[in-house]
Amino acid sequence: MSQILIVYASKYGTARRYATELANRLNSPVLDYRKVTDTDSYDTVVYVGAIYAGVIMGLGQTLKKAPKLFKKRVFVLSVGLVDPADPENVRQIRSYLEELSDPVLFEKMKIYHLSGAYTHSGLSLKHRLMMWFVYNQLKKKPREELTPSMQTLVLSYGSRVDHVDFQALDKIVSDLREITV
């Protein structure tokens, strides 16, 4: 199997959990995105990033620091609280990735979406305030006007939710093994 590097960006630990599990399954090194300097010795880079307000944490900085990624096989795994199967979420994430990356890289990218976790008490003050604001805005809307993502935010506000599903990595591991043999 060719060399695979797992890179992650995680504010509260969920993306790191997925990256570590993936690295263990593939017997691959795993690095925090802030420690990536180059990717020359790897054929494939898997980027596991937490997603906040439609932006995959650290991906833009990583692409700038490691421009040779454009010549690699790149897998991008977004990790978020909202439903990874929701077509609107998928469309928004793909649109973000298309804007962020070179068209050649975007065409080669394999994109996956994973369910995350949320612990209100563990959020930074800034993020608690942002969540409070969003929650109060959404509470004012009639339930039938809320998208599934909005409903998830309302229902999970103030609590602890963990939708981490390591079985979702099975397909990704299979795809990686298939193209890196």
mmCIF file with all atom_site columns, C-alpha atoms in Angstrom:
data_model
loop_
_atom_site.group_PDB
_atom_site.id
_atom_site.type_symbol
_atom_site.label_atom_id
_atom_site.label_alt_id
_atom_site.label_comp_id
_atom_site.label_asym_id
_atom_site.label_entity_id
_atom_site.label_seq_id
_atom_site.pdbx_PDB_ins_code
_atom_site.Cartn_x
_atom_site.Cartn_y
_atom_site.Cartn_z
_atom_site.occupancy
_atom_site.B_iso_or_equiv
_atom_site.pdbx_formal_charge
_atom_site.auth_seq_id
_atom_site.auth_comp_id
_atom_site.auth_asym_id
_atom_site.auth_atom_id
_atom_site.pdbx_PDB_model_num
ATOM 1   C CA . MET A 1 1   ? 0.000   0.000  0.000   1.00 0.00 ? 1   MET A CA 1
ATOM 2   C CA . SER A 1 2   ? 1.268   3.501  -0.732  1.00 0.00 ? 2   SER A CA 1
ATOM 3   C CA . GLN A 1 3   ? 2.032   6.018  1.973   1.00 0.00 ? 3   GLN A CA 1
ATOM 4   C CA . ILE A 1 4   ? -0.977  7.764  3.509   1.00 0.00 ? 4   ILE A CA 1
ATOM 5   C CA . LEU A 1 5   ? -0.800  10.806 5.775   1.00 0.00 ? 5   LEU A CA 1
ATOM 6   C CA . ILE A 1 6   ? -3.756  11.646 7.991   1.00 0.00 ? 6   ILE A CA 1
ATOM 7   C CA . VAL A 1 7   ? -4.059  15.370 8.810   1.00 0.00 ? 7   VAL A CA 1
ATOM 8   C CA . TYR A 1 8   ? -6.692  16.744 11.150  1.00 0.00 ? 8   TYR A CA 1
ATOM 9   C CA . ALA A 1 9   ? -8.041  20.046 12.442  1.00 0.00 ? 9   ALA A CA 1
ATOM 10  C CA . SER A 1 10  ? -10.119 19.833 15.585  1.00 0.00 ? 10  SER A CA 1
ATOM 11  C CA . LYS A 1 11  ? -11.277 22.487 18.029  1.00 0.00 ? 11  LYS A CA 1
ATOM 12  C CA . TYR A 1 12  ? -13.062 20.234 20.514  1.00 0.00 ? 12  TYR A CA 1
ATOM 13  C CA . GLY A 1 13  ? -11.636 16.798 19.676  1.00 0.00 ? 13  GLY A CA 1
ATOM 14  C CA . THR A 1 14  ? -14.136 15.043 17.426  1.00 0.00 ? 14  THR A CA 1
ATOM 15  C CA . ALA A 1 15  ? -12.154 15.350 14.179  1.00 0.00 ? 15  ALA A CA 1
ATOM 16  C CA . ARG A 1 16  ? -9.055  14.229 16.086  1.00 0.00 ? 16  ARG A CA 1
ATOM 17  C CA . ARG A 1 17  ? -10.954 11.141 17.303  1.00 0.00 ? 17  ARG A CA 1
ATOM 18  C CA . TYR A 1 18  ? -11.870 10.198 13.725  1.00 0.00 ? 18  TYR A CA 1
ATOM 19  C CA . ALA A 1 19  ? -8.331  10.926 12.460  1.00 0.00 ? 19  ALA A CA 1
ATOM 20  C CA . THR A 1 20  ? -6.754  8.800  15.185  1.00 0.00 ? 20  THR A CA 1
ATOM 21  C CA . GLU A 1 21  ? -9.110  5.901  14.529  1.00 0.00 ? 21  GLU A CA 1
ATOM 22  C CA . LEU A 1 22  ? -8.445  6.128  10.788  1.00 0.00 ? 22  LEU A CA 1
ATOM 23  C CA . ALA A 1 23  ? -4.671  6.281  11.346  1.00 0.00 ? 23  ALA A CA 1
ATOM 24  C CA . ASN A 1 24  ? -4.861  3.187  13.577  1.00 0.00 ? 24  ASN A CA 1
ATOM 25  C CA . ARG A 1 25  ? -6.821  1.258  10.964  1.00 0.00 ? 25  ARG A CA 1
ATOM 26  C CA . LEU A 1 26  ? -4.404  2.212  8.181   1.00 0.00 ? 26  LEU A CA 1
ATOM 27  C CA . ASN A 1 27  ? -1.216  2.129  10.250  1.00 0.00 ? 27  ASN A CA 1
ATOM 28  C CA . SER A 1 28  ? -0.541  5.667  9.015   1.00 0.00 ? 28  SER A CA 1
ATOM 29  C CA . PRO A 1 29  ? 0.931   8.733  10.693  1.00 0.00 ? 29  PRO A CA 1
ATOM 30  C CA . VAL A 1 30  ? -1.464  11.406 11.935  1.00 0.00 ? 30  VAL A CA 1
ATOM 31  C CA . LEU A 1 31  ? -0.642  15.110 12.284  1.00 0.00 ? 31  LEU A CA 1
ATOM 32  C CA . ASP A 1 32  ? -2.386  18.218 13.515  1.00 0.00 ? 32  ASP A CA 1
ATOM 33  C CA . TYR A 1 33  ? -2.747  20.542 10.509  1.00 0.00 ? 33  TYR A CA 1
ATOM 34  C CA . ARG A 1 34  ? -0.587  23.172 12.227  1.00 0.00 ? 34  ARG A CA 1
ATOM 35  C CA . LYS A 1 35  ? 2.362   20.751 12.150  1.00 0.00 ? 35  LYS A CA 1
ATOM 36  C CA . VAL A 1 36  ? 2.198   19.917 8.425   1.00 0.00 ? 36  VAL A CA 1
ATOM 37  C CA . THR A 1 37  ? 5.229   21.248 6.584   1.00 0.00 ? 37  THR A CA 1
ATOM 38  C CA . ASP A 1 38  ? 5.266   19.148 3.438   1.00 0.00 ? 38  ASP A CA 1
ATOM 39  C CA . THR A 1 39  ? 3.666   16.062 2.035   1.00 0.00 ? 39  THR A CA 1
ATOM 40  C CA . ASP A 1 40  ? 6.405   14.929 -0.369  1.00 0.00 ? 40  ASP A CA 1
ATOM 41  C CA . SER A 1 41  ? 6.818   11.425 1.017   1.00 0.00 ? 41  SER A CA 1
ATOM 42  C CA . TYR A 1 42  ? 3.099   10.620 0.829   1.00 0.00 ? 42  TYR A CA 1
ATOM 43  C CA . ASP A 1 43  ? 1.003   9.553  -2.143  1.00 0.00 ? 43  ASP A CA 1
ATOM 44  C CA . THR A 1 44  ? -2.309  10.224 -0.435  1.00 0.00 ? 44  THR A CA 1
ATOM 45  C CA . VAL A 1 45  ? -3.355  12.816 2.123   1.00 0.00 ? 45  VAL A CA 1
ATOM 46  C CA . VAL A 1 46  ? -6.540  12.423 4.151   1.00 0.00 ? 46  VAL A CA 1
ATOM 47  C CA . TYR A 1 47  ? -7.726  15.683 5.699   1.00 0.00 ? 47  TYR A CA 1
ATOM 48  C CA . VAL A 1 48  ? -10.176 15.312 8.586   1.00 0.00 ? 48  VAL A CA 1
ATOM 49  C CA . GLY A 1 49  ? -11.575 18.693 9.567   1.00 0.00 ? 49  GLY A CA 1
ATOM 50  C CA . ALA A 1 50  ? -14.206 20.026 11.912  1.00 0.00 ? 50  ALA A CA 1
ATOM 51  C CA . ILE A 1 51  ? -16.731 22.171 10.104  1.00 0.00 ? 51  ILE A CA 1
ATOM 52  C CA . TYR A 1 52  ? -17.997 25.421 11.594  1.00 0.00 ? 52  TYR A CA 1
ATOM 53  C CA . ALA A 1 53  ? -20.421 27.708 9.763   1.00 0.00 ? 53  ALA A CA 1
ATOM 54  C CA . GLY A 1 54  ? -19.682 25.946 6.484   1.00 0.00 ? 54  GLY A CA 1
ATOM 55  C CA . VAL A 1 55  ? -15.879 26.226 6.741   1.00 0.00 ? 55  VAL A CA 1
ATOM 56  C CA . ILE A 1 56  ? -13.627 23.199 7.242   1.00 0.00 ? 56  ILE A CA 1
ATOM 57  C CA . MET A 1 57  ? -11.190 24.226 9.930   1.00 0.00 ? 57  MET A CA 1
ATOM 58  C CA . GLY A 1 58  ? -7.563  24.658 8.825   1.00 0.00 ? 58  GLY A CA 1
ATOM 59  C CA . LEU A 1 59  ? -7.985  23.338 5.290   1.00 0.00 ? 59  LEU A CA 1
ATOM 60  C CA . GLY A 1 60  ? -7.193  26.660 3.602   1.00 0.00 ? 60  GLY A CA 1
ATOM 61  C CA . GLN A 1 61  ? -4.008  27.095 5.641   1.00 0.00 ? 61  GLN A CA 1
ATOM 62  C CA . THR A 1 62  ? -2.946  23.525 4.912   1.00 0.00 ? 62  THR A CA 1
ATOM 63  C CA . LEU A 1 63  ? -3.405  23.989 1.167   1.00 0.00 ? 63  LEU A CA 1
ATOM 64  C CA . LYS A 1 64  ? -1.218  27.111 1.314   1.00 0.00 ? 64  LYS A CA 1
ATOM 65  C CA . LYS A 1 65  ? 1.494   25.411 3.395   1.00 0.00 ? 65  LYS A CA 1
ATOM 66  C CA . ALA A 1 66  ? 1.588   22.256 1.301   1.00 0.00 ? 66  ALA A CA 1
ATOM 67  C CA . PRO A 1 67  ? 1.003   23.297 -2.327  1.00 0.00 ? 67  PRO A CA 1
ATOM 68  C CA . LYS A 1 68  ? 2.199   19.908 -3.589  1.00 0.00 ? 68  LYS A CA 1
ATOM 69  C CA . LEU A 1 69  ? -1.126  18.510 -2.386  1.00 0.00 ? 69  LEU A CA 1
ATOM 70  C CA . PHE A 1 70  ? -2.362  19.394 -5.862  1.00 0.00 ? 70  PHE A CA 1
ATOM 71  C CA . LYS A 1 71  ? -0.301  16.454 -7.153  1.00 0.00 ? 71  LYS A CA 1
ATOM 72  C CA . LYS A 1 72  ? -1.566  14.005 -4.519  1.00 0.00 ? 72  LYS A CA 1
ATOM 73  C CA . ARG A 1 73  ? -4.669  11.938 -3.997  1.00 0.00 ? 73  ARG A CA 1
ATOM 74  C CA . VAL A 1 74  ? -6.657  13.924 -1.456  1.00 0.00 ? 74  VAL A CA 1
ATOM 75  C CA . PHE A 1 75  ? -9.527  12.729 0.695   1.00 0.00 ? 75  PHE A CA 1
ATOM 76  C CA . VAL A 1 76  ? -11.449 15.393 2.638   1.00 0.00 ? 76  VAL A CA 1
ATOM 77  C CA . LEU A 1 77  ? -13.580 14.340 5.586   1.00 0.00 ? 77  LEU A CA 1
ATOM 78  C CA . SER A 1 78  ? -15.775 17.029 7.113   1.00 0.00 ? 78  SER A CA 1
ATOM 79  C CA . VAL A 1 79  ? -16.921 16.460 10.683  1.00 0.00 ? 79  VAL A CA 1
ATOM 80  C CA . GLY A 1 80  ? -19.962 18.300 11.996  1.00 0.00 ? 80  GLY A CA 1
ATOM 81  C CA . LEU A 1 81  ? -23.020 18.116 14.181  1.00 0.00 ? 81  LEU A CA 1
ATOM 82  C CA . VAL A 1 82  ? -25.496 18.427 11.314  1.00 0.00 ? 82  VAL A CA 1
ATOM 83  C CA . ASP A 1 83  ? -26.683 15.414 9.337   1.00 0.00 ? 83  ASP A CA 1
ATOM 84  C CA . PRO A 1 84  ? -23.915 14.336 6.934   1.00 0.00 ? 84  PRO A CA 1
ATOM 85  C CA . ALA A 1 85  ? -26.510 12.877 4.552   1.00 0.00 ? 85  ALA A CA 1
ATOM 86  C CA . ASP A 1 86  ? -28.557 16.084 4.261   1.00 0.00 ? 86  ASP A CA 1
ATOM 87  C CA . PRO A 1 87  ? -28.308 17.086 0.571   1.00 0.00 ? 87  PRO A CA 1
ATOM 88  C CA . GLU A 1 88  ? -28.220 20.810 1.417   1.00 0.00 ? 88  GLU A CA 1
ATOM 89  C CA . ASN A 1 89  ? -25.292 20.305 3.806   1.00 0.00 ? 89  ASN A CA 1
ATOM 90  C CA . VAL A 1 90  ? -23.447 18.243 1.214   1.00 0.00 ? 90  VAL A CA 1
ATOM 91  C CA . ARG A 1 91  ? -24.062 20.900 -1.442  1.00 0.00 ? 91  ARG A CA 1
ATOM 92  C CA . GLN A 1 92  ? -22.774 23.688 0.820   1.00 0.00 ? 92  GLN A CA 1
ATOM 93  C CA . ILE A 1 93  ? -19.636 21.777 1.768   1.00 0.00 ? 93  ILE A CA 1
ATOM 94  C CA . ARG A 1 94  ? -18.884 20.869 -1.850  1.00 0.00 ? 94  ARG A CA 1
ATOM 95  C CA . SER A 1 95  ? -19.409 24.487 -2.869  1.00 0.00 ? 95  SER A CA 1
ATOM 96  C CA . TYR A 1 96  ? -16.992 25.642 -0.145  1.00 0.00 ? 96  TYR A CA 1
ATOM 97  C CA . LEU A 1 97  ? -14.374 23.100 -1.259  1.00 0.00 ? 97  LEU A CA 1
ATOM 98  C CA . GLU A 1 98  ? -14.762 24.085 -4.897  1.00 0.00 ? 98  GLU A CA 1
ATOM 99  C CA . GLU A 1 99  ? -14.178 27.767 -4.048  1.00 0.00 ? 99  GLU A CA 1
ATOM 100 C CA . LEU A 1 100 ? -11.241 26.973 -1.775  1.00 0.00 ? 100 LEU A CA 1
ATOM 101 C CA . SER A 1 101 ? -9.264  24.659 -4.001  1.00 0.00 ? 101 SER A CA 1
ATOM 102 C CA . ASP A 1 102 ? -7.704  24.580 -7.421  1.00 0.00 ? 102 ASP A CA 1
ATOM 103 C CA . PRO A 1 103 ? -10.115 23.089 -10.021 1.00 0.00 ? 103 PRO A CA 1
ATOM 104 C CA . VAL A 1 104 ? -7.703  20.221 -10.715 1.00 0.00 ? 104 VAL A CA 1
ATOM 105 C CA . LEU A 1 105 ? -7.499  19.337 -7.025  1.00 0.00 ? 105 LEU A CA 1
ATOM 106 C CA . PHE A 1 106 ? -11.258 19.637 -6.559  1.00 0.00 ? 106 PHE A CA 1
ATOM 107 C CA . GLU A 1 107 ? -11.896 17.199 -9.397  1.00 0.00 ? 107 GLU A CA 1
ATOM 108 C CA . LYS A 1 108 ? -9.538  14.637 -7.816  1.00 0.00 ? 108 LYS A CA 1
ATOM 109 C CA . MET A 1 109 ? -10.822 15.088 -4.249  1.00 0.00 ? 109 MET A CA 1
ATOM 110 C CA . LYS A 1 110 ? -12.778 12.329 -2.584  1.00 0.00 ? 110 LYS A CA 1
ATOM 111 C CA . ILE A 1 111 ? -15.228 14.021 -0.214  1.00 0.00 ? 111 ILE A CA 1
ATOM 112 C CA . TYR A 1 112 ? -16.917 12.433 2.788   1.00 0.00 ? 112 TYR A CA 1
ATOM 113 C CA . HIS A 1 113 ? -19.054 13.774 5.642   1.00 0.00 ? 113 HIS A CA 1
ATOM 114 C CA . LEU A 1 114 ? -19.035 12.425 9.191   1.00 0.00 ? 114 LEU A CA 1
ATOM 115 C CA . SER A 1 115 ? -21.315 13.016 12.165  1.00 0.00 ? 115 SER A CA 1
ATOM 116 C CA . GLY A 1 116 ? -19.765 14.936 15.036  1.00 0.00 ? 116 GLY A CA 1
ATOM 117 C CA . ALA A 1 117 ? -20.322 15.716 18.669  1.00 0.00 ? 117 ALA A CA 1
ATOM 118 C CA . TYR A 1 118 ? -21.293 18.719 20.767  1.00 0.00 ? 118 TYR A CA 1
ATOM 119 C CA . THR A 1 119 ? -20.858 19.472 24.443  1.00 0.00 ? 119 THR A CA 1
ATOM 120 C CA . HIS A 1 120 ? -22.298 22.867 25.276  1.00 0.00 ? 120 HIS A CA 1
ATOM 121 C CA . SER A 1 121 ? -20.423 23.237 28.556  1.00 0.00 ? 121 SER A CA 1
ATOM 122 C CA . GLY A 1 122 ? -17.121 22.496 26.790  1.00 0.00 ? 122 GLY A CA 1
ATOM 123 C CA . LEU A 1 123 ? -17.471 25.326 24.273  1.00 0.00 ? 123 LEU A CA 1
ATOM 124 C CA . SER A 1 124 ? -15.371 28.447 24.474  1.00 0.00 ? 124 SER A CA 1
ATOM 125 C CA . LEU A 1 125 ? -17.185 31.581 25.625  1.00 0.00 ? 125 LEU A CA 1
ATOM 126 C CA . LYS A 1 126 ? -17.174 32.900 22.067  1.00 0.00 ? 126 LYS A CA 1
ATOM 127 C CA . HIS A 1 127 ? -18.767 29.725 20.715  1.00 0.00 ? 127 HIS A CA 1
ATOM 128 C CA . ARG A 1 128 ? -21.320 29.525 23.556  1.00 0.00 ? 128 ARG A CA 1
ATOM 129 C CA . LEU A 1 129 ? -22.384 33.094 22.751  1.00 0.00 ? 129 LEU A CA 1
ATOM 130 C CA . MET A 1 130 ? -22.629 32.303 19.051  1.00 0.00 ? 130 MET A CA 1
ATOM 131 C CA . MET A 1 131 ? -24.704 29.213 19.791  1.00 0.00 ? 131 MET A CA 1
ATOM 132 C CA . TRP A 1 132 ? -26.926 31.197 22.157  1.00 0.00 ? 132 TRP A CA 1
ATOM 133 C CA . PHE A 1 133 ? -27.557 33.784 19.433  1.00 0.00 ? 133 PHE A CA 1
ATOM 134 C CA . VAL A 1 134 ? -28.310 31.165 16.763  1.00 0.00 ? 134 VAL A CA 1
ATOM 135 C CA . TYR A 1 135 ? -30.506 29.172 19.148  1.00 0.00 ? 135 TYR A CA 1
ATOM 136 C CA . ASN A 1 136 ? -32.563 32.238 20.068  1.00 0.00 ? 136 ASN A CA 1
ATOM 137 C CA . GLN A 1 137 ? -33.024 33.189 16.425  1.00 0.00 ? 137 GLN A CA 1
ATOM 138 C CA . LEU A 1 138 ? -34.116 29.667 15.499  1.00 0.00 ? 138 LEU A CA 1
ATOM 139 C CA . LYS A 1 139 ? -36.501 29.379 18.471  1.00 0.00 ? 139 LYS A CA 1
ATOM 140 C CA . LYS A 1 140 ? -38.530 32.258 17.044  1.00 0.00 ? 140 LYS A CA 1
ATOM 141 C CA . LYS A 1 141 ? -39.221 30.423 13.779  1.00 0.00 ? 141 LYS A CA 1
ATOM 142 C CA . PRO A 1 142 ? -42.131 28.035 13.317  1.00 0.00 ? 142 PRO A CA 1
ATOM 143 C CA . ARG A 1 143 ? -40.903 24.440 13.498  1.00 0.00 ? 143 ARG A CA 1
ATOM 144 C CA . GLU A 1 144 ? -42.027 23.682 9.949   1.00 0.00 ? 144 GLU A CA 1
ATOM 145 C CA . GLU A 1 145 ? -39.681 26.418 8.637   1.00 0.00 ? 145 GLU A CA 1
ATOM 146 C CA . LEU A 1 146 ? -36.622 24.855 10.256  1.00 0.00 ? 146 LEU A CA 1
ATOM 147 C CA . THR A 1 147 ? -34.334 22.750 8.110   1.00 0.00 ? 147 THR A CA 1
ATOM 148 C CA . PRO A 1 148 ? -33.126 19.443 9.575   1.00 0.00 ? 148 PRO A CA 1
ATOM 149 C CA . SER A 1 149 ? -29.815 21.132 10.437  1.00 0.00 ? 149 SER A CA 1
ATOM 150 C CA . MET A 1 150 ? -31.594 23.943 12.245  1.00 0.00 ? 150 MET A CA 1
ATOM 151 C CA . GLN A 1 151 ? -33.725 21.432 14.164  1.00 0.00 ? 151 GLN A CA 1
ATOM 152 C CA . THR A 1 152 ? -30.566 19.585 15.230  1.00 0.00 ? 152 THR A CA 1
ATOM 153 C CA . LEU A 1 153 ? -29.089 22.817 16.586  1.00 0.00 ? 153 LEU A CA 1
ATOM 154 C CA . VAL A 1 154 ? -32.254 23.665 18.516  1.00 0.00 ? 154 VAL A CA 1
ATOM 155 C CA . LEU A 1 155 ? -32.595 20.174 19.997  1.00 0.00 ? 155 LEU A CA 1
ATOM 156 C CA . SER A 1 156 ? -28.948 19.886 20.991  1.00 0.00 ? 156 SER A CA 1
ATOM 157 C CA . TYR A 1 157 ? -28.547 23.363 22.491  1.00 0.00 ? 157 TYR A CA 1
ATOM 158 C CA . GLY A 1 158 ? -27.314 23.283 26.062  1.00 0.00 ? 158 GLY A CA 1
ATOM 159 C CA . SER A 1 159 ? -26.669 19.552 26.101  1.00 0.00 ? 159 SER A CA 1
ATOM 160 C CA . ARG A 1 160 ? -24.108 16.926 25.186  1.00 0.00 ? 160 ARG A CA 1
ATOM 161 C CA . VAL A 1 161 ? -24.583 15.069 21.910  1.00 0.00 ? 161 VAL A CA 1
ATOM 162 C CA . ASP A 1 162 ? -22.191 12.516 20.462  1.00 0.00 ? 162 ASP A CA 1
ATOM 163 C CA . HIS A 1 163 ? -22.979 11.112 17.019  1.00 0.00 ? 163 HIS A CA 1
ATOM 164 C CA . VAL A 1 164 ? -19.460 9.853  16.330  1.00 0.00 ? 164 VAL A CA 1
ATOM 165 C CA . ASP A 1 165 ? -19.779 6.717  14.216  1.00 0.00 ? 165 ASP A CA 1
ATOM 166 C CA . PHE A 1 166 ? -16.510 4.898  13.569  1.00 0.00 ? 166 PHE A CA 1
ATOM 167 C CA . GLN A 1 167 ? -18.368 2.457  11.304  1.00 0.00 ? 167 GLN A CA 1
ATOM 168 C CA . ALA A 1 168 ? -18.682 5.350  8.852   1.00 0.00 ? 168 ALA A CA 1
ATOM 169 C CA . LEU A 1 169 ? -14.913 5.028  8.389   1.00 0.00 ? 169 LEU A CA 1
ATOM 170 C CA . ASP A 1 170 ? -15.303 1.511  6.931   1.00 0.00 ? 170 ASP A CA 1
ATOM 171 C CA . LYS A 1 171 ? -16.217 2.848  3.476   1.00 0.00 ? 171 LYS A CA 1
ATOM 172 C CA . ILE A 1 172 ? -13.377 5.387  3.577   1.00 0.00 ? 172 ILE A CA 1
ATOM 173 C CA . VAL A 1 173 ? -10.816 2.741  4.592   1.00 0.00 ? 173 VAL A CA 1
ATOM 174 C CA . SER A 1 174 ? -12.090 0.492  1.798   1.00 0.00 ? 174 SER A CA 1
ATOM 175 C CA . ASP A 1 175 ? -11.839 3.323  -0.756  1.00 0.00 ? 175 ASP A CA 1
ATOM 176 C CA . LEU A 1 176 ? -8.332  4.211  0.431   1.00 0.00 ? 176 LEU A CA 1
ATOM 177 C CA . ARG A 1 177 ? -7.150  0.616  0.203   1.00 0.00 ? 177 ARG A CA 1
ATOM 178 C CA . GLU A 1 178 ? -8.676  0.264  -3.236  1.00 0.00 ? 178 GLU A CA 1
ATOM 179 C CA . ILE A 1 179 ? -6.835  3.242  -4.742  1.00 0.00 ? 179 ILE A CA 1
ATOM 180 C CA . THR A 1 180 ? -3.568  2.962  -2.825  1.00 0.00 ? 180 THR A CA 1
ATOM 181 C CA . VAL A 1 181 ? -2.671  -0.682 -3.481  1.00 0.00 ? 181 VAL A CA 1
#
